[in-house]
PDB file of C-alpha atoms in Angstrom:
ATOM      1  CA  MET A   3     -46.449 -51.150  -5.943  1.00 83.00           C
ATOM      2  CA  ALA A   4     -43.948 -51.248  -8.838  1.00 92.00           C
ATOM      3  CA  LYS A   5     -45.387 -52.421 -12.015  1.00 95.00           C
ATOM      4  CA  PHE A   6     -43.445 -54.787 -14.492  1.00 97.00           C
ATOM      5  CA  LEU A   7     -43.315 -53.361 -18.167  1.00 96.00           C
ATOM      6  CA  ASN A   8     -42.440 -55.253 -21.137  1.00 95.00           C
ATOM      7  CA  THR A   9     -41.106 -53.520 -24.403  1.00 93.00           C
ATOM      8  CA  SER A  10     -44.346 -52.192 -25.562  1.00 93.00           C
ATOM      9  CA  GLY A  11     -45.226 -51.213 -22.048  1.00 94.00           C
ATOM     10  CA  THR A  12     -41.967 -49.344 -21.388  1.00 94.00           C
ATOM     11  CA  ASN A  13     -42.472 -47.223 -24.490  1.00 93.00           C
ATOM     12  CA  TYR A  14     -46.099 -46.550 -23.799  1.00 94.00           C
ATOM     13  CA  PHE A  15     -45.367 -45.733 -20.038  1.00 96.00           C
ATOM     14  CA  LEU A  16     -42.253 -43.441 -21.221  1.00 96.00           C
ATOM     15  CA  GLU A  17     -44.670 -41.198 -23.335  1.00 95.00           C
ATOM     16  CA  GLU A  18     -47.306 -41.125 -20.530  1.00 97.00           C
ATOM     17  CA  LEU A  19     -44.594 -39.825 -17.958  1.00 97.00           C
ATOM     18  CA  ILE A  20     -43.485 -37.398 -20.356  1.00 97.00           C
ATOM     19  CA  LYS A  21     -46.780 -36.083 -21.093  1.00 97.00           C
ATOM     20  CA  SER A  22     -47.807 -35.982 -17.684  1.00 97.00           C
ATOM     21  CA  ALA A  23     -44.960 -33.924 -16.137  1.00 97.00           C
ATOM     22  CA  ASN A  24     -46.189 -30.765 -14.859  1.00 95.00           C
ATOM     23  CA  ASP A  25     -43.138 -29.641 -12.831  1.00 94.00           C
ATOM     24  CA  ARG A  26     -40.001 -31.553 -13.619  1.00 94.00           C
ATOM     25  CA  LEU A  27     -38.881 -34.090 -15.970  1.00 97.00           C
ATOM     26  CA  ILE A  28     -35.549 -36.163 -15.798  1.00 97.00           C
ATOM     27  CA  LEU A  29     -34.362 -38.152 -18.700  1.00 97.00           C
ATOM     28  CA  ILE A  30     -31.424 -40.363 -18.075  1.00 97.00           C
ATOM     29  CA  SER A  31     -29.962 -42.416 -21.041  1.00 95.00           C
ATOM     30  CA  PRO A  32     -26.496 -43.214 -22.134  1.00 93.00           C
ATOM     31  CA  PHE A  33     -27.459 -43.225 -25.747  1.00 89.00           C
ATOM     32  CA  LEU A  34     -29.427 -39.966 -27.315  1.00 88.00           C
ATOM     33  CA  LYS A  35     -31.071 -40.111 -30.453  1.00 85.00           C
ATOM     34  CA  LEU A  36     -35.008 -39.231 -30.117  1.00 87.00           C
ATOM     35  CA  ASN A  37     -37.682 -40.254 -32.264  1.00 87.00           C
ATOM     36  CA  ASP A  38     -40.095 -37.829 -33.684  1.00 89.00           C
ATOM     37  CA  ARG A  39     -42.816 -38.778 -31.026  1.00 92.00           C
ATOM     38  CA  ILE A  40     -40.684 -38.014 -28.182  1.00 93.00           C
ATOM     39  CA  LYS A  41     -39.180 -34.891 -29.630  1.00 93.00           C
ATOM     40  CA  GLU A  42     -42.924 -33.461 -30.271  1.00 95.00           C
ATOM     41  CA  LEU A  43     -43.745 -34.386 -26.414  1.00 96.00           C
ATOM     42  CA  LEU A  44     -40.608 -32.527 -25.194  1.00 95.00           C
ATOM     43  CA  GLU A  45     -41.271 -29.599 -27.480  1.00 95.00           C
ATOM     44  CA  ASP A  46     -44.565 -29.377 -25.750  1.00 96.00           C
ATOM     45  CA  LYS A  47     -42.999 -29.529 -22.382  1.00 96.00           C
ATOM     46  CA  ASN A  48     -40.668 -26.601 -23.547  1.00 94.00           C
ATOM     47  CA  ARG A  49     -43.622 -24.513 -24.590  1.00 95.00           C
ATOM     48  CA  LEU A  50     -45.084 -25.086 -21.227  1.00 95.00           C
ATOM     49  CA  LYS A  51     -41.819 -23.959 -19.526  1.00 93.00           C
ATOM     50  CA  ILE A  52     -41.445 -27.371 -17.598  1.00 94.00           C
ATOM     51  CA  ASP A  53     -37.764 -27.993 -16.071  1.00 94.00           C
ATOM     52  CA  VAL A  54     -36.691 -30.685 -18.378  1.00 96.00           C
ATOM     53  CA  ARG A  55     -33.101 -32.421 -17.670  1.00 96.00           C
ATOM     54  CA  ILE A  56     -31.465 -34.736 -20.044  1.00 95.00           C
ATOM     55  CA  ILE A  57     -28.473 -36.400 -19.083  1.00 95.00           C
ATOM     56  CA  TYR A  58     -26.702 -38.655 -21.417  1.00 93.00           C
ATOM     57  CA  GLY A  59     -23.348 -40.691 -21.653  1.00 91.00           C
ATOM     58  CA  LYS A  60     -21.968 -41.164 -25.035  1.00 82.00           C
ATOM     59  CA  ASN A  61     -19.922 -38.463 -26.804  1.00 63.00           C
ATOM     60  CA  GLU A  62     -21.597 -38.930 -30.203  1.00 62.00           C
ATOM     61  CA  LEU A  63     -24.282 -36.501 -30.183  1.00 69.00           C
ATOM     62  CA  GLN A  64     -25.694 -36.400 -33.753  1.00 72.00           C
ATOM     63  CA  ASN A  65     -25.888 -32.974 -35.598  1.00 76.00           C
ATOM     64  CA  ASP A  66     -29.520 -33.256 -35.812  1.00 76.00           C
ATOM     65  CA  GLU A  67     -29.844 -33.742 -32.150  1.00 79.00           C
ATOM     66  CA  ILE A  68     -27.570 -30.620 -31.416  1.00 82.00           C
ATOM     67  CA  THR A  69     -29.625 -28.543 -33.721  1.00 83.00           C
ATOM     68  CA  TRP A  70     -32.856 -29.498 -32.057  1.00 87.00           C
ATOM     69  CA  LEU A  71     -31.668 -29.268 -28.586  1.00 87.00           C
ATOM     70  CA  SER A  72     -30.096 -25.875 -29.100  1.00 86.00           C
ATOM     71  CA  LYS A  73     -33.896 -24.373 -29.942  1.00 88.00           C
ATOM     72  CA  LEU A  74     -35.290 -25.765 -26.656  1.00 91.00           C
ATOM     73  CA  THR A  75     -34.885 -22.952 -23.764  1.00 89.00           C
ATOM     74  CA  PHE A  76     -36.183 -24.973 -20.950  1.00 92.00           C
ATOM     75  CA  VAL A  77     -34.379 -28.299 -21.657  1.00 93.00           C
ATOM     76  CA  ARG A  78     -30.856 -28.527 -20.028  1.00 91.00           C
ATOM     77  CA  THR A  79     -28.784 -31.270 -21.325  1.00 91.00           C
ATOM     78  CA  SER A  80     -25.595 -32.631 -19.245  1.00 91.00           C
ATOM     79  CA  PHE A  81     -22.942 -35.206 -20.135  1.00 91.00           C
ATOM     80  CA  CYS A  82     -22.107 -37.914 -17.613  1.00 92.00           C
ATOM     81  CA  LYS A  83     -18.918 -39.708 -18.057  1.00 88.00           C
ATOM     82  CA  ASN A  84     -19.536 -43.784 -17.404  1.00 90.00           C
ATOM     83  CA  LEU A  85     -23.218 -43.486 -17.534  1.00 94.00           C
ATOM     84  CA  HIS A  86     -25.057 -46.877 -17.882  1.00 95.00           C
ATOM     85  CA  ALA A  87     -28.149 -46.058 -16.362  1.00 96.00           C
ATOM     86  CA  LYS A  88     -31.604 -45.720 -17.991  1.00 97.00           C
ATOM     87  CA  CYS A  89     -34.218 -43.851 -15.832  1.00 98.00           C
ATOM     88  CA  TYR A  90     -37.150 -41.457 -16.400  1.00 98.00           C
ATOM     89  CA  LEU A  91     -38.706 -39.601 -13.782  1.00 97.00           C
ATOM     90  CA  ASN A  92     -41.518 -36.798 -13.448  1.00 97.00           C
ATOM     91  CA  GLU A  93     -42.703 -35.506 -10.037  1.00 96.00           C
ATOM     92  CA  GLU A  94     -45.317 -38.311  -9.634  1.00 97.00           C
ATOM     93  CA  SER A  95     -43.699 -41.563 -11.126  1.00 97.00           C
ATOM     94  CA  CYS A  96     -40.411 -43.096 -12.645  1.00 98.00           C
ATOM     95  CA  ILE A  97     -39.512 -45.697 -15.058  1.00 98.00           C
ATOM     96  CA  ILE A  98     -36.187 -47.820 -14.527  1.00 98.00           C
ATOM     97  CA  THR A  99     -35.699 -49.714 -17.556  1.00 96.00           C
ATOM     98  CA  SER A 100     -32.992 -51.248 -20.026  1.00 96.00           C
ATOM     99  CA  LEU A 101     -34.408 -48.780 -22.768  1.00 94.00           C
ATOM    100  CA  ASN A 102     -32.067 -46.175 -24.015  1.00 92.00           C
ATOM    101  CA  LEU A 103     -33.637 -42.935 -25.500  1.00 89.00           C
ATOM    102  CA  TYR A 104     -32.498 -44.206 -28.793  1.00 85.00           C
ATOM    103  CA  GLU A 105     -34.785 -44.644 -31.784  1.00 78.00           C
ATOM    104  CA  PHE A 106     -33.433 -47.821 -32.877  1.00 65.00           C
ATOM    105  CA  SER A 107     -33.860 -49.400 -29.471  1.00 71.00           C
ATOM    106  CA  GLN A 108     -37.439 -48.323 -29.241  1.00 72.00           C
ATOM    107  CA  ILE A 109     -38.156 -50.073 -32.381  1.00 74.00           C
ATOM    108  CA  ASN A 110     -35.906 -52.857 -32.698  1.00 78.00           C
ATOM    109  CA  ASN A 111     -34.789 -54.078 -29.304  1.00 85.00           C
ATOM    110  CA  ASN A 112     -36.369 -56.357 -26.703  1.00 93.00           C
ATOM    111  CA  GLU A 113     -36.677 -54.362 -23.406  1.00 93.00           C
ATOM    112  CA  MET A 114     -38.140 -54.568 -19.770  1.00 96.00           C
ATOM    113  CA  GLY A 115     -38.548 -52.056 -16.933  1.00 97.00           C
ATOM    114  CA  VAL A 116     -40.476 -51.326 -13.898  1.00 98.00           C
ATOM    115  CA  SER A 117     -43.006 -48.338 -13.410  1.00 98.00           C
ATOM    116  CA  ILE A 118     -42.810 -46.724  -9.799  1.00 97.00           C
ATOM    117  CA  SER A 119     -45.646 -44.483  -8.621  1.00 97.00           C
ATOM    118  CA  ARG A 120     -44.541 -42.098  -5.760  1.00 96.00           C
ATOM    119  CA  ALA A 121     -48.137 -42.505  -4.308  1.00 96.00           C
ATOM    120  CA  ASP A 122     -47.985 -46.295  -3.842  1.00 95.00           C
ATOM    121  CA  ASP A 123     -44.021 -46.575  -3.303  1.00 96.00           C
ATOM    122  CA  ALA A 124     -43.003 -43.472  -1.767  1.00 95.00           C
ATOM    123  CA  GLN A 125     -39.708 -44.386  -0.541  1.00 96.00           C
ATOM    124  CA  LEU A 126     -38.561 -46.412  -3.733  1.00 97.00           C
ATOM    125  CA  TYR A 127     -39.689 -43.417  -5.889  1.00 96.00           C
ATOM    126  CA  GLN A 128     -37.652 -40.664  -3.211  1.00 96.00           C
ATOM    127  CA  ASP A 129     -34.626 -43.257  -3.374  1.00 96.00           C
ATOM    128  CA  THR A 130     -34.595 -43.349  -7.219  1.00 97.00           C
ATOM    129  CA  TYR A 131     -35.068 -39.469  -7.429  1.00 96.00           C
ATOM    130  CA  GLU A 132     -32.267 -39.016  -5.016  1.00 96.00           C
ATOM    131  CA  GLU A 133     -29.936 -41.056  -6.970  1.00 97.00           C
ATOM    132  CA  ALA A 134     -31.047 -39.331 -10.406  1.00 96.00           C
ATOM    133  CA  GLN A 135     -30.241 -36.089  -8.558  1.00 95.00           C
ATOM    134  CA  ARG A 136     -26.449 -37.311  -7.702  1.00 95.00           C
ATOM    135  CA  ILE A 137     -26.061 -38.095 -11.221  1.00 95.00           C
ATOM    136  CA  ILE A 138     -27.089 -34.754 -12.308  1.00 94.00           C
ATOM    137  CA  ARG A 139     -24.656 -33.254  -9.880  1.00 92.00           C
ATOM    138  CA  ILE A 140     -21.547 -35.267 -11.219  1.00 92.00           C
ATOM    139  CA  SER A 141     -22.580 -34.273 -14.910  1.00 91.00           C
ATOM    140  CA  ASP A 142     -21.185 -31.506 -16.900  1.00 87.00           C
ATOM    141  CA  GLU A 143     -23.830 -29.260 -18.314  1.00 81.00           C
ATOM    142  CA  VAL A 144     -23.322 -28.733 -22.175  1.00 78.00           C
ATOM    143  CA  ARG A 145     -25.080 -25.570 -23.223  1.00 65.00           C
ATOM    144  CA  MET A 146     -26.076 -26.250 -26.785  1.00 61.00           C
ATOM    145  CA  SER A 147     -26.474 -22.699 -27.928  1.00 46.00           C
ATOM    146  CA  LEU A 148     -22.897 -21.734 -27.110  1.00 41.00           C
ATOM    147  CA  GLU A 149     -20.487 -24.807 -27.470  1.00 47.00           C
ATOM    148  CA  LYS A 150     -23.059 -27.402 -28.751  1.00 45.00           C
ATOM    149  CA  VAL A 151     -20.483 -30.295 -28.619  1.00 43.00           C
ATOM    150  CA  THR A 152     -18.614 -32.225 -26.221  1.00 43.00           C
ATOM    151  CA  ALA A 153     -15.140 -31.331 -25.565  1.00 45.00           C
ATOM    152  CA  ASN A 154     -13.495 -33.763 -28.176  1.00 44.00           C
ATOM    153  CA  LYS A 155     -15.677 -32.161 -30.899  1.00 47.00           C
ATOM    154  CA  VAL A 156     -14.721 -28.777 -29.831  1.00 45.00           C
ATOM    155  CA  ASP A 157     -11.106 -29.598 -29.985  1.00 46.00           C
ATOM    156  CA  LYS A 158     -11.785 -30.688 -33.676  1.00 45.00           C
ATOM    157  CA  THR A 159     -13.363 -27.688 -34.774  1.00 44.00           C
ATOM    158  CA  LEU A 160     -10.815 -25.491 -32.827  1.00 43.00           C
ATOM    159  CA  GLU A 161      -8.333 -26.813 -35.031  1.00 45.00           C
ATOM    160  CA  THR A 162      -9.617 -24.654 -38.025  1.00 41.00           C
ATOM    161  CA  THR A 163     -10.608 -21.529 -35.974  1.00 43.00           C
ATOM    162  CA  LYS A 164      -8.328 -20.766 -33.113  1.00 42.00           C
ATOM    163  CA  GLU A 165      -5.255 -18.406 -33.569  1.00 41.00           C
ATOM    164  CA  LYS A 166      -2.061 -20.146 -32.730  1.00 41.00           C
ATOM    165  CA  SER A 167       1.476 -18.962 -32.775  1.00 38.00           C
ATOM    166  CA  THR A 168       4.343 -21.484 -32.459  1.00 40.00           C
ATOM    167  CA  ASN A 169       6.842 -19.123 -31.063  1.00 42.00           C
ATOM    168  CA  ASN A 170       4.664 -17.088 -28.690  1.00 42.00           C
ATOM    169  CA  LYS A 171       2.869 -19.403 -26.240  1.00 41.00           C
ATOM    170  CA  SER A 172       0.697 -16.508 -24.964  1.00 43.00           C
ATOM    171  CA  ASN A 173      -1.291 -16.371 -28.459  1.00 53.00           C
ATOM    172  CA  LEU A 174      -2.910 -19.762 -27.691  1.00 79.00           C
ATOM    173  CA  LYS A 175      -6.545 -19.269 -27.359  1.00 83.00           C
ATOM    174  CA  LEU A 176      -8.594 -21.937 -25.307  1.00 87.00           C
ATOM    175  CA  THR A 177     -12.353 -22.698 -25.726  1.00 87.00           C
ATOM    176  CA  SER A 178     -14.547 -22.027 -22.756  1.00 87.00           C
ATOM    177  CA  SER A 179     -14.608 -25.525 -21.614  1.00 84.00           C
ATOM    178  CA  LYS A 180     -10.793 -25.636 -21.852  1.00 85.00           C
ATOM    179  CA  LEU A 181     -10.546 -22.675 -19.744  1.00 88.00           C
ATOM    180  CA  ALA A 182     -13.057 -23.854 -17.425  1.00 86.00           C
ATOM    181  CA  LYS A 183     -10.900 -27.052 -17.192  1.00 86.00           C
ATOM    182  CA  LYS A 184      -7.775 -25.053 -16.387  1.00 86.00           C
ATOM    183  CA  LEU A 185      -9.389 -23.087 -13.721  1.00 88.00           C
ATOM    184  CA  ALA A 186     -10.836 -25.964 -12.142  1.00 87.00           C
ATOM    185  CA  LYS A 187     -14.541 -25.051 -12.852  1.00 87.00           C
ATOM    186  CA  LYS A 188     -17.493 -26.580 -14.500  1.00 86.00           C
ATOM    187  CA  THR A 189     -18.202 -25.066 -18.032  1.00 85.00           C
ATOM    188  CA  ASP A 190     -21.685 -23.797 -16.908  1.00 83.00           C
ATOM    189  CA  GLN A 191     -19.949 -22.195 -13.649  1.00 87.00           C
ATOM    190  CA  LEU A 192     -17.360 -20.393 -15.610  1.00 89.00           C
ATOM    191  CA  ILE A 193     -20.179 -19.092 -18.094  1.00 87.00           C
ATOM    192  CA  GLN A 194     -22.122 -17.654 -15.302  1.00 87.00           C
ATOM    193  CA  ASP A 195     -18.942 -16.149 -13.812  1.00 89.00           C
ATOM    194  CA  LEU A 196     -18.111 -14.411 -17.278  1.00 92.00           C
ATOM    195  CA  ILE A 197     -21.668 -13.120 -17.398  1.00 90.00           C
ATOM    196  CA  THR A 198     -21.622 -11.825 -13.878  1.00 90.00           C
ATOM    197  CA  GLN A 199     -18.175 -10.049 -14.267  1.00 92.00           C
ATOM    198  CA  GLY A 200     -19.267  -8.592 -17.531  1.00 92.00           C
ATOM    199  CA  TYR A 201     -17.112 -10.414 -20.198  1.00 92.00           C
ATOM    200  CA  LEU A 202     -20.393 -12.120 -21.631  1.00 91.00           C
ATOM    201  CA  GLU A 203     -23.812 -10.967 -21.688  1.00 91.00           C
ATOM    202  CA  VAL A 204     -27.071 -12.624 -22.298  1.00 88.00           C
ATOM    203  CA  GLN A 205     -29.709 -11.535 -24.876  1.00 85.00           C
ATOM    204  CA  GLY A 206     -32.597 -13.889 -25.251  1.00 77.00           C
ATOM    205  CA  ASP A 207     -31.274 -17.502 -25.448  1.00 69.00           C
ATOM    206  CA  LYS A 208     -27.869 -16.419 -26.544  1.00 80.00           C
ATOM    207  CA  GLN A 209     -24.555 -15.465 -24.814  1.00 86.00           C
ATOM    208  CA  LEU A 210     -22.553 -12.466 -26.418  1.00 89.00           C
ATOM    209  CA  LEU A 211     -19.386 -11.046 -25.959  1.00 90.00           C
ATOM    210  CA  THR A 212     -19.242  -7.667 -24.568  1.00 92.00           C
ATOM    211  CA  GLU A 213     -16.595  -4.800 -25.039  1.00 91.00           C
ATOM    212  CA  LYS A 214     -14.856  -5.796 -21.693  1.00 91.00           C
ATOM    213  CA  GLY A 215     -14.535  -9.521 -22.993  1.00 88.00           C
ATOM    214  CA  ARG A 216     -13.133  -8.243 -26.299  1.00 89.00           C
ATOM    215  CA  GLN A 217     -10.630  -5.964 -24.358  1.00 88.00           C
ATOM    216  CA  ALA A 218      -9.884  -8.891 -22.349  1.00 88.00           C
ATOM    217  CA  GLY A 219      -8.904 -11.056 -25.314  1.00 87.00           C
ATOM    218  CA  GLY A 220     -12.022 -12.961 -25.702  1.00 90.00           C
ATOM    219  CA  GLU A 221     -13.207 -13.832 -29.329  1.00 90.00           C
ATOM    220  CA  SER A 222     -16.711 -14.962 -30.858  1.00 88.00           C
ATOM    221  CA  LYS A 223     -16.131 -17.625 -33.388  1.00 83.00           C
ATOM    222  CA  HIS A 224     -18.651 -19.735 -35.611  1.00 73.00           C
ATOM    223  CA  GLY A 225     -17.754 -23.405 -36.243  1.00 61.00           C
ATOM    224  CA  ARG A 226     -19.373 -26.226 -37.712  1.00 51.00           C
ATOM    225  CA  TYR A 227     -21.284 -27.088 -34.616  1.00 50.00           C
ATOM    226  CA  GLY A 228     -22.240 -23.590 -33.837  1.00 60.00           C
ATOM    227  CA  ASP A 229     -20.955 -20.305 -31.985  1.00 71.00           C
ATOM    228  CA  PHE A 230     -18.260 -20.496 -29.126  1.00 81.00           C
ATOM    229  CA  PHE A 231     -15.767 -18.379 -27.440  1.00 87.00           C
ATOM    230  CA  LEU A 232     -12.221 -18.320 -27.279  1.00 90.00           C
ATOM    231  CA  TRP A 233     -10.000 -16.929 -24.532  1.00 89.00           C
ATOM    232  CA  ASP A 234      -6.319 -16.160 -23.856  1.00 89.00           C
ATOM    233  CA  GLU A 235      -4.570 -18.912 -22.293  1.00 84.00           C
ATOM    234  CA  GLY A 236      -3.539 -16.539 -19.527  1.00 85.00           C
ATOM    235  CA  PHE A 237      -7.004 -15.313 -19.088  1.00 88.00           C
ATOM    236  CA  THR A 238      -8.017 -15.166 -15.316  1.00 87.00           C
ATOM    237  CA  LEU A 239     -11.230 -14.116 -13.509  1.00 86.00           C
ATOM    238  CA  SER A 240     -10.893 -11.294 -10.956  1.00 73.00           C
TER     239      SER A 240
END
């Protein structure tokens, strides 16, 4: 049956949940600023090639979080608008709690939660898992190695890097996220389409512009928050 957790219990069971993940790990938290211990545990999961999904709900990702996340190949990060749920799952257990994955909260706040075992409460675990999957489906994946920032921060970076013409609208450049929105796609779906059609290529954990991409007007740029691509406003996929 479900077990009640106080503040210290929540922090303890969260670490144990991450450590014991052998197949998958889902971390849902509106705020995201990880302490060193959690980072160490997630780096170990990444070395073991465990599938880790982190879903957050606030735009203000800190620079150190962006830099750290960009180095983890098996950790995928998604942004979910209006997220308020805090839930952490592996393949055998989950925690539903008031605790954010936020360093200040883990040290200073009074929190509570419940721990659910799949073996003891199979239906309750399954219901929680299915809701977590729904939240993942409605979230937009953020590719830290490419954009590294949310749309709001990309816009600010773009102001100093994109080429504009006040007299010729066709010269306007769009980031991948802006182009995806224009084409009614999610950013990760657009990136996959660009790779499939030869406009981008994958080398290691990075995406690179191909000659076909350059001929189509694509540009690779480096901004304050990392590398990203620009595309002609009129660019379309075949």
